Amino acid sequence: MNKIITLFIIFLLSFTTLFAQNRVLLTQEEKNFLKENSPLRLHNELNWPPYNYFEDGKPKGFSIDYMNLLAKKLDVEVEYITGPSWDEFMQMLQNDKIDAIINISKNNKRAKTIAFTSVFHTAANAIYVKEGNNHLDSLESLKGKTIIMPKGFFAQKAIEKFYPEINQILVKDSLEALKLLSLGKADATVGKKNVLDYVITTNNISGVVPSAFVDDNRMVSLISIGTSKDKIILRDILKKAQKSVSDEELLELKRKWFGTNNLIKNKDISFLNKEELEYIQNRKVIRMCNITDLKPISFEDEGKIKGISIDILKKIEEMINVKFIPIPTVSWEQTKEFLKIKQCDIIPTVTKDEDLQSFSNLTKAYLNYKLAIITQKDKSVVSSLDEVLDKTMAVRYDSFLIKELKKTNPNLDILITKTDRETLEKVSNAEAYFAIQPLPIASYYMSNYALKNLYISRYTDMNYSVSMAIHNENKVLLNILDKALERITEEEHREIFNKWTAVSFKEELNYKLIWQIVILSFLVFIIFIYRQNILNKHNRKLQEANNKIEEKTIQLAKQKILFETLYNKSSDSVLLIKNKVITDCNESTKNILGFTKKEVLNKHLHDLAPEYQPDNTSSQRLFENKIEKALIFGVSSFEAILLNYQKRKIWVEIVLTSIEIENRRVIHTVIRDISARKILEQRLEELNANLEERIKKEIRKNENSTKQLIQQSRLAQMGEMISMIAHQWRQPLAAISATTNNLLVKLMIEDKVEKNTLEDELVLITEYSKHLSSTIDDFRNFFKSDKEKEEFDLEEVIKKAINITKTSMASKNIKLKTNFEKNLSLYSYSTELQQVILNIIKNAEDILSEKRSSDKEIIISTYKRNEKNIIIKIQDNGGGIEESLIEKIFDPYFSTKSDKEGTGLGLYMSRIIIHDHCKGNLKVINENEGATFLIDLPIK
């Protein structure tokens, strides 16, 4: 019983742990954030495999899969933004155009603006150099040298900070850096080793090799996810999701994208030595150039390479955990050339080719068949090859048998064919007596193309062996493939062979076959008729094929005429360049440049240009770089200046296209005169410059008009101010007059005034004088213009406006109430704000003075709307504004007063001051039997 309880508790704990691992506990605030910000906008780079890249219309990579795992655990949708460069992504993060960068390393500068999650991957950097520069194996050795680096990457910034003696050329991404390095534009580049290896392999970049890992702990990339510091809540959410990722889930992603050592250990590759294991771990992809027309050994079908040799390679893929990828070629000659220049690593299907011996090694033969003599079934069984050498033999044009048999039989009658299928069809149609083929090729065509009248009459003493060719400098790969081929069992070979072939052959003295012949002799006539029908069908198909070939020939001839017409009659100059030298040109070349064909031929393109272009670039260097780019990428276009026969400069647009003519690379060059366009562009730039100046003038004009309107508004208020001064001064002046009269009466009556009485009266006169002086200061300050923003107490500014109007309002029985939130300060224009408040108070006073009521009042209150804004609220109970007029009261020269009393500029200028000068908002609403003006101002 105790054991059962113990097991139950263990199960319960395991279940609870598993549940906790897969559940991300979020606060309500975090849940609301994800809901309001779904989908999360994440960065997706164009070319940073295997971490983060874009291929086949989809974001891919280790970082993408890791982020998708976190999103799944958070139950939130994500959207990947593709296209911008790294620097642009960094800017987008700060401008809230993306929510996170999903693979970024932390440094001091980035930490100021970016919040980082936990580290989820560590990656070392390596140095890559041109072949032959392996001595550049440390950052110390690169001092004074030039490296090419993707702009903004962690390694680029680190080298810039810690190794300022290393010169840097900055480019968009790793692919561009490696391509320029392969062209010798710099000494090295530095980056994540698995990234650069992947880019080199998948983009056929040759001549670039790693020299060493970077021995500097400061250069180790600790990869995290980064969010803006304005979205630390998102960082915290992602960190919680990271904690829910199990070790097995993370390991599975690393196995998928990096082929970790754990994965390799699961393979039985103990037959490889340490050097060979390191080779496999560093080269996860092996490039192969294939023969595409050797059925069933190696051929292309529906865009894929198939056949016996491909199935053998699949066995090796499973065995040593590598991937063989095909590199397309257009001919056998190009296939050999690609292996020679290391654009591919192997040729999987090689028989006998002496041209390969100078630069490659062959594996041990993995396919080995006796060559068979193929004849028609109604022919006698062949006892030896010598028996049929006096007859016609069909053979494929590139077969080694032609040279081999001609050595000993120079008079051998050979019928040359284009394909193996045609070879066997010639025998089937009796155009040739026999053919010599290996068993798989013969069996494949005989069973799949209804060549039922053929059979294997005899095997020869000659062998057909198939090996793999590897560049002779790559001895390690040769050893790996030899060892792997040895481990493929006979049973596996037989299984692959049976998949692609159906064997049918005949031996001497086969009694079973003799009985079959006896039985079939009764059907000779039927077989003869059937054979004739087959021949007739083949003849009809052959005729149809010939007709199609003739049609194609006519079409090609028409296309040739069309091409020649386009070439010669084009309005653009067209040149053909071989080995950087002009070899041909069309008639328009003379129209554009003025040179005859004879004057142009055998010149370099830069010979037709000035020594330097407008940007001081050497013409020779510019044109040679562009031609080299066209040879690599297929096309290159640019603008430049050429010289015509009068040495006059002509702006032209040049398009260079790499084409193949007679198996040679030729640069097809189109030159278009764009001088007229350049003149128009210059005029457009001048117009734009003039337009910008006119706009500035209009802006200055509008600013002056606004200032004039403000001054006009103040002048319009001046009359009202004088009236207010009169109200303000009436009581103090009356009090002063009464005091002096009191003194005079005492002098007249008593003929003497006591000192204490005189001093008391003089103090009163002094106080009244100070009040008058203070009133003058308030009005003088009101008419000052603010030139600079300042920080001021809001309550103090509003009270100054109230002091100006309180006497006038008191005389009209208008009560003014205030409700100020304490300690509110603004950074703005105090005088202009005072003008707006006074304007609104005066308008309310005018409305209330017309109202016959004993409870006329104006209420002014202030309060904070939030941490960034303050509201000033001015209410009256004067009955409000008509709904039909409420939208018009801020229009210029609109007034509800009579023409004598109002200018219509007060509220218009108030809105301009609040909106344009103070960057706030002014609006009015009707409420509580009156109008309420709301002034919304930023604190700073």
Coordinates of N, CA, C and O in Angstrom, one line a residue, residues 3-126:
K3 N 3.9 1.6 -1.2 CA 4.5 1.7 -2.5 C 3.5 2.4 -3.5 O 3.9 3.3 -4.3
I4 N 2.3 2.0 -3.4 CA 1.3 2.6 -4.3 C 1.1 4.1 -4.0 O 1.1 5.0 -4.9
I5 N 1.1 4.5 -2.7 CA 1.0 5.9 -2.3 C 2.2 6.7 -2.8 O 2.1 7.8 -3.3
T6 N 3.4 6.1 -2.6 CA 4.6 6.7 -3.0 C 4.6 7.0 -4.5 O 5.0 8.1 -5.0
L7 N 4.2 6.0 -5.3 CA 4.2 6.1 -6.8 C 3.2 7.2 -7.2 O 3.4 8.0 -8.1
F8 N 2.0 7.2 -6.5 CA 1.0 8.3 -6.8 C 1.6 9.7 -6.5 O 1.3 10.6 -7.3
I9 N 2.3 9.8 -5.4 CA 2.9 11.1 -5.1 C 3.9 11.6 -6.1 O 3.9 12.7 -6.6
I10 N 4.8 10.6 -6.5 CA 5.8 10.9 -7.6 C 5.1 11.3 -8.9 O 5.5 12.3 -9.5
F11 N 4.0 10.6 -9.2 CA 3.3 11.0 -10.4 C 2.7 12.4 -10.3 O 2.7 13.2 -11.3
L12 N 2.1 12.6 -9.1 CA 1.5 13.9 -9.0 C 2.5 15.1 -9.1 O 2.3 16.1 -9.7
L13 N 3.7 14.9 -8.4 CA 4.7 15.9 -8.5 C 5.2 16.1 -9.9 O 5.5 17.2 -10.4
S14 N 5.4 15.0 -10.7 CA 5.9 15.1 -12.1 C 4.9 15.8 -12.9 O 5.2 16.7 -13.7
F15 N 3.6 15.5 -12.7 CA 2.5 16.2 -13.5 C 2.5 17.7 -13.1 O 2.4 18.5 -14.0
T16 N 2.6 18.0 -11.8 CA 2.6 19.4 -11.4 C 3.8 20.2 -12.0 O 3.7 21.3 -12.5
T17 N 5.0 19.5 -12.0 CA 6.2 20.2 -12.6 C 6.0 20.4 -14.1 O 6.3 21.5 -14.6
L18 N 5.5 19.4 -14.8 CA 5.3 19.5 -16.2 C 4.3 20.6 -16.5 O 4.5 21.4 -17.4
F19 N 3.2 20.7 -15.7 CA 2.2 21.7 -15.9 C 2.8 23.1 -15.7 O 2.6 24.1 -16.4
A20 N 3.7 23.2 -14.6 CA 4.3 24.5 -14.3 C 5.3 24.9 -15.4 O 5.4 26.1 -15.7
Q21 N 6.0 24.0 -16.0 CA 6.9 24.3 -17.0 C 6.2 24.9 -18.3 O 6.8 25.7 -18.9
N22 N 5.1 24.4 -18.6 CA 4.4 24.8 -19.8 C 3.4 25.9 -19.7 O 2.8 26.4 -20.6
R23 N 3.3 26.4 -18.4 CA 2.4 27.4 -18.1 C 3.1 28.7 -17.8 O 4.0 28.6 -16.9
V24 N 2.8 29.8 -18.4 CA 3.5 31.1 -18.1 C 2.5 31.9 -17.3 O 1.4 32.3 -17.8
L25 N 2.9 32.2 -16.0 CA 2.0 32.9 -15.1 C 2.2 34.4 -15.3 O 3.3 34.9 -15.0
L26 N 1.2 35.1 -15.9 CA 1.3 36.5 -16.1 C 0.4 37.3 -15.2 O -0.7 36.8 -14.8
T27 N 0.8 38.5 -14.9 CA -0.1 39.4 -14.2 C -1.2 39.9 -15.1 O -1.1 39.8 -16.3
Q28 N -2.3 40.6 -14.5 CA -3.3 41.1 -15.3 C -2.8 42.2 -16.2 O -3.3 42.3 -17.4
E29 N -1.9 43.0 -15.7 CA -1.3 44.1 -16.6 C -0.6 43.5 -17.8 O -0.7 44.0 -18.9
E30 N 0.1 42.4 -17.6 CA 0.9 41.8 -18.7 C -0.1 41.1 -19.7 O 0.1 41.2 -20.9
K31 N -1.1 40.5 -19.2 CA -2.1 40.0 -20.1 C -2.8 41.0 -20.9 O -3.0 40.9 -22.1
N32 N -3.1 42.2 -20.3 CA -3.7 43.3 -21.0 C -2.8 43.8 -22.1 O -3.2 44.2 -23.2
F33 N -1.5 43.9 -21.7 CA -0.5 44.4 -22.7 C -0.4 43.5 -23.9 O -0.5 44.0 -25.1
L34 N -0.4 42.2 -23.8 CA -0.3 41.2 -24.9 C -1.6 41.4 -25.7 O -1.6 41.3 -27.0
K35 N -2.8 41.5 -25.1 CA -4.0 41.6 -25.8 C -4.1 42.9 -26.6 O -4.5 42.9 -27.8
E36 N -3.6 44.0 -26.1 CA -3.6 45.3 -26.8 C -2.5 45.4 -27.9 O -2.6 46.2 -28.8
N37 N -1.5 44.6 -27.8 CA -0.3 44.7 -28.7 C -0.2 43.5 -29.6 O 0.9 43.3 -30.2
S38 N -1.2 42.7 -29.7 CA -1.2 41.6 -30.6 C -1.5 42.0 -32.1 O -2.5 42.8 -32.3
P39 N -0.8 41.5 -33.1 CA 0.4 40.6 -33.0 C 1.6 41.4 -32.7 O 1.7 42.6 -33.0
L40 N 2.6 40.8 -32.0 CA 3.9 41.4 -31.7 C 4.7 41.6 -33.0 O 4.8 40.6 -33.8
R41 N 5.2 42.7 -33.2 CA 6.0 43.0 -34.4 C 7.5 42.7 -34.2 O 8.1 43.4 -33.3
L42 N 8.0 41.8 -34.9 CA 9.4 41.3 -34.7 C 10.2 41.4 -35.9 O 9.7 41.4 -37.0
H43 N 11.5 41.5 -35.7 CA 12.4 41.8 -36.9 C 12.8 40.4 -37.5 O 13.0 39.4 -36.8
N44 N 12.9 40.4 -38.8 CA 13.3 39.3 -39.6 C 14.4 39.7 -40.6 O 14.1 40.5 -41.5
E45 N 15.6 39.3 -40.5 CA 16.7 39.7 -41.3 C 16.7 39.0 -42.7 O 16.1 37.8 -42.7
L46 N 17.2 39.6 -43.7 CA 17.2 39.0 -45.0 C 18.2 37.8 -45.1 O 17.9 36.8 -45.8
N47 N 19.4 38.0 -44.5 CA 20.4 37.1 -44.8 C 21.4 36.9 -43.6 O 22.5 37.3 -43.6
W48 N 20.9 36.2 -42.5 CA 21.8 35.9 -41.4 C 21.5 34.5 -41.0 O 21.1 34.2 -39.8
P49 N 21.6 33.5 -41.9 CA 21.4 32.1 -41.6 C 22.6 31.6 -40.8 O 23.7 32.1 -40.8
P50 N 22.3 30.5 -39.9 CA 21.0 29.8 -39.8 C 20.2 30.4 -38.6 O 19.3 29.7 -38.1
Y51 N 20.5 31.7 -38.2 CA 19.8 32.2 -37.0 C 18.5 32.9 -37.5 O 17.4 32.6 -36.9
N52 N 18.6 33.8 -38.5 CA 17.5 34.6 -38.8 C 17.6 35.1 -40.3 O 18.4 35.9 -40.6
Y53 N 16.8 34.5 -41.1 CA 16.8 34.8 -42.6 C 15.5 34.6 -43.2 O 14.5 34.1 -42.6
F54 N 15.4 35.1 -44.5 CA 14.2 35.0 -45.3 C 14.4 34.2 -46.5 O 15.3 34.5 -47.3
E55 N 13.6 33.1 -46.7 CA 13.8 32.2 -47.8 C 12.5 31.6 -48.2 O 11.7 31.2 -47.4
D56 N 12.3 31.5 -49.5 CA 11.0 30.9 -50.1 C 9.8 31.6 -49.5 O 8.8 31.0 -49.2
G57 N 9.9 32.9 -49.3 CA 8.8 33.7 -48.9 C 8.4 33.6 -47.4 O 7.4 34.0 -46.9
K58 N 9.4 33.0 -46.6 CA 9.1 32.7 -45.2 C 10.3 33.1 -44.3 O 11.4 32.9 -44.7
P59 N 10.0 33.6 -43.1 CA 11.1 33.8 -42.1 C 11.6 32.4 -41.6 O 10.7 31.6 -41.3
K60 N 12.9 32.2 -41.5 CA 13.4 31.0 -41.1 C 14.6 31.2 -40.1 O 15.1 32.3 -40.1
G61 N 15.0 30.1 -39.4 CA 16.2 30.2 -38.6 C 15.9 29.8 -37.1 O 14.8 29.6 -36.7
F62 N 17.0 29.6 -36.4 CA 17.0 29.2 -35.0 C 16.3 30.3 -34.2 O 15.4 29.9 -33.4
S63 N 16.6 31.6 -34.4 CA 16.0 32.6 -33.6 C 14.5 32.7 -33.9 O 13.7 32.9 -33.0
I64 N 14.1 32.5 -35.2 CA 12.7 32.5 -35.5 C 11.9 31.4 -34.8 O 10.8 31.6 -34.2
D65 N 12.5 30.2 -34.9 CA 11.8 29.0 -34.2 C 11.7 29.2 -32.7 O 10.7 28.9 -32.1
Y66 N 12.8 29.8 -32.1 CA 12.8 30.0 -30.7 C 11.7 31.1 -30.3 O 11.0 30.9 -29.3
M67 N 11.6 32.1 -31.1 CA 10.6 33.2 -30.8 C 9.2 32.6 -31.0 O 8.3 32.9 -30.2
N68 N 9.0 31.7 -32.0 CA 7.7 31.1 -32.2 C 7.3 30.2 -31.1 O 6.2 30.1 -30.7
L69 N 8.3 29.5 -30.5 CA 8.1 28.7 -29.3 C 7.6 29.6 -28.1 O 6.7 29.2 -27.4
L70 N 8.3 30.7 -27.9 CA 7.8 31.6 -26.8 C 6.4 32.1 -27.1 O 5.6 32.2 -26.1
A71 N 6.1 32.5 -28.3 CA 4.8 33.0 -28.7 C 3.7 31.9 -28.4 O 2.6 32.3 -28.0
K72 N 4.1 30.7 -28.7 CA 3.1 29.6 -28.5 C 2.8 29.5 -27.0 O 1.7 29.3 -26.6
K73 N 3.9 29.6 -26.2 CA 3.7 29.4 -24.7 C 2.9 30.6 -24.2 O 2.2 30.5 -23.2
L74 N 3.0 31.8 -24.8 CA 2.3 33.0 -24.3 C 0.9 33.1 -25.0 O 0.1 34.0 -24.6
D75 N 0.7 32.2 -26.0 CA -0.6 32.3 -26.7 C -0.8 33.7 -27.3 O -1.9 34.3 -27.2
V76 N 0.2 34.2 -28.0 CA 0.1 35.5 -28.7 C 0.6 35.3 -30.1 O 1.4 34.5 -30.4
E77 N 0.0 36.1 -31.0 CA 0.3 36.1 -32.4 C 1.6 37.0 -32.6 O 1.7 37.9 -31.9
V78 N 2.4 36.6 -33.7 CA 3.5 37.4 -34.0 C 3.5 37.8 -35.5 O 2.9 37.0 -36.3
E79 N 4.1 38.9 -35.8 CA 4.2 39.3 -37.2 C 5.7 39.7 -37.5 O 6.3 40.5 -36.7
Y80 N 6.3 39.1 -38.5 CA 7.7 39.4 -38.8 C 7.8 40.5 -39.8 O 7.2 40.4 -40.9
I81 N 8.7 41.4 -39.6 CA 8.9 42.6 -40.5 C 10.3 42.3 -41.2 O 11.3 42.1 -40.6
T82 N 10.2 42.2 -42.5 CA 11.4 41.8 -43.3 C 11.8 42.9 -44.3 O 10.9 43.6 -44.8
G83 N 13.1 43.1 -44.5 CA 13.5 44.1 -45.5 C 14.6 45.1 -45.0 O 15.6 45.3 -45.6
P84 N 14.3 45.8 -43.8 CA 15.3 46.8 -43.4 C 16.6 46.2 -43.0 O 16.8 45.0 -42.8
S85 N 17.6 47.1 -43.0 CA 19.0 46.7 -42.6 C 19.0 46.6 -41.1 O 18.1 47.1 -40.4
W86 N 20.2 46.2 -40.5 CA 20.3 46.1 -39.1 C 20.2 47.5 -38.4 O 19.4 47.6 -37.4
D87 N 20.9 48.5 -39.0 CA 20.8 49.8 -38.4 C 19.3 50.4 -38.4 O 18.9 51.0 -37.5
E88 N 18.6 50.1 -39.5 CA 17.2 50.5 -39.7 C 16.4 49.8 -38.6 O 15.4 50.4 -38.1
F89 N 16.6 48.5 -38.4 CA 15.8 47.8 -37.4 C 16.1 48.4 -36.0 O 15.1 48.6 -35.2
M90 N 17.3 48.8 -35.7 CA 17.6 49.4 -34.4 C 16.9 50.7 -34.2 O 16.3 51.0 -33.1
Q91 N 16.8 51.5 -35.3 CA 16.0 52.8 -35.3 C 14.5 52.5 -35.1 O 13.8 53.2 -34.4
M92 N 14.0 51.5 -35.8 CA 12.6 51.2 -35.7 C 12.2 50.7 -34.3 O 11.1 51.0 -33.9
L93 N 13.1 50.1 -33.6 CA 12.8 49.7 -32.2 C 12.6 50.9 -31.3 O 11.7 50.9 -30.5
Q94 N 13.4 51.9 -31.5 CA 13.3 53.1 -30.7 C 12.1 54.0 -31.1 O 11.6 54.7 -30.3
N95 N 11.7 53.9 -32.4 CA 10.5 54.7 -32.9 C 9.2 53.9 -32.8 O 8.2 54.3 -33.3
D96 N 9.2 52.8 -32.0 CA 8.0 51.9 -31.8 C 7.4 51.4 -33.1 O 6.2 51.3 -33.2
K97 N 8.3 51.1 -34.1 CA 7.8 50.5 -35.3 C 7.9 49.0 -35.3 O 7.3 48.3 -36.1
I98 N 8.7 48.5 -34.4 CA 8.7 47.1 -34.1 C 8.8 46.9 -32.6 O 9.2 47.9 -31.9
D99 N 8.3 45.8 -32.1 CA 8.3 45.6 -30.6 C 9.5 44.9 -30.1 O 9.9 45.1 -28.9
A100 N 10.3 44.1 -30.9 CA 11.4 43.5 -30.4 C 12.4 43.1 -31.5 O 12.0 42.8 -32.6
I101 N 13.7 43.0 -31.1 CA 14.7 42.4 -32.0 C 15.0 41.1 -31.4 O 15.4 41.0 -30.2
I102 N 14.9 40.0 -32.1 CA 14.8 38.7 -31.5 C 16.2 38.0 -31.4 O 16.3 36.9 -30.8
N103 N 17.3 38.6 -31.9 CA 18.6 38.1 -31.6 C 19.6 39.3 -31.6 O 19.9 39.9 -32.6
I104 N 20.0 39.6 -30.4 CA 20.9 40.8 -30.2 C 21.8 40.6 -29.0 O 21.4 40.0 -28.0
S105 N 23.0 41.0 -29.2 CA 24.0 40.9 -28.1 C 24.1 42.2 -27.3 O 24.0 43.3 -27.9
K106 N 24.3 42.1 -26.0 CA 24.3 43.3 -25.2 C 25.6 44.0 -25.1 O 26.7 43.3 -25.0
N107 N 25.7 45.3 -25.2 CA 26.9 46.1 -24.9 C 26.4 47.4 -24.2 O 25.2 47.6 -24.0
N108 N 27.4 48.2 -23.7 CA 27.1 49.3 -22.8 C 26.2 50.3 -23.6 O 25.3 50.9 -23.0
K109 N 26.5 50.6 -24.8 CA 25.8 51.6 -25.6 C 24.3 51.1 -25.8 O 23.4 51.9 -25.6
R110 N 24.1 49.9 -26.2 CA 22.8 49.4 -26.4 C 22.0 49.3 -25.1 O 20.8 49.5 -25.2
A111 N 22.6 49.0 -24.0 CA 21.9 48.9 -22.7 C 21.3 50.2 -22.3 O 20.4 50.2 -21.5
K112 N 21.7 51.4 -22.9 CA 21.1 52.6 -22.5 C 19.7 52.8 -23.0 O 18.9 53.5 -22.4
T113 N 19.4 52.1 -24.1 CA 18.1 52.3 -24.8 C 17.3 51.0 -24.9 O 16.1 51.0 -25.3
I114 N 18.0 49.9 -24.7 CA 17.3 48.6 -25.0 C 17.3 47.7 -23.7 O 18.3 47.7 -22.9
A115 N 16.2 47.1 -23.4 CA 16.0 46.1 -22.3 C 16.2 44.7 -22.8 O 15.6 44.3 -23.8
F116 N 17.1 43.9 -22.2 CA 17.5 42.6 -22.7 C 16.8 41.5 -21.9 O 16.8 41.6 -20.6
T117 N 16.4 40.4 -22.5 CA 15.9 39.3 -21.9 C 17.1 38.4 -21.4 O 18.3 38.8 -21.5
S118 N 16.8 37.2 -20.9 CA 17.9 36.3 -20.5 C 18.6 35.8 -21.8 O 18.0 35.8 -22.9
V119 N 19.9 35.4 -21.7 CA 20.6 34.9 -22.8 C 20.1 33.5 -23.2 O 19.9 32.7 -22.3
F120 N 19.8 33.3 -24.5 CA 19.3 31.9 -24.9 C 20.3 31.2 -25.8 O 20.1 30.1 -26.1
H121 N 21.4 31.9 -26.2 CA 22.4 31.2 -27.1 C 23.7 32.0 -27.0 O 23.8 33.2 -26.9
T122 N 24.8 31.2 -27.0 CA 26.2 31.8 -27.0 C 26.8 31.4 -28.3 O 26.8 30.2 -28.7
A123 N 27.5 32.4 -29.0 CA 28.1 32.1 -30.3 C 29.4 32.8 -30.4 O 29.6 34.0 -30.0
A124 N 30.4 32.1 -30.9 CA 31.8 32.6 -31.0 C 32.0 33.2 -32.4 O 31.3 32.7 -33.4
N125 N 32.9 34.1 -32.6 CA 33.2 34.7 -33.9 C 34.5 34.1 -34.4 O 35.3 33.7 -33.7
A126 N 34.5 34.1 -35.8 CA 35.7 33.6 -36.4 C 36.2 34.6 -37.5 O 35.4 35.4 -37.9

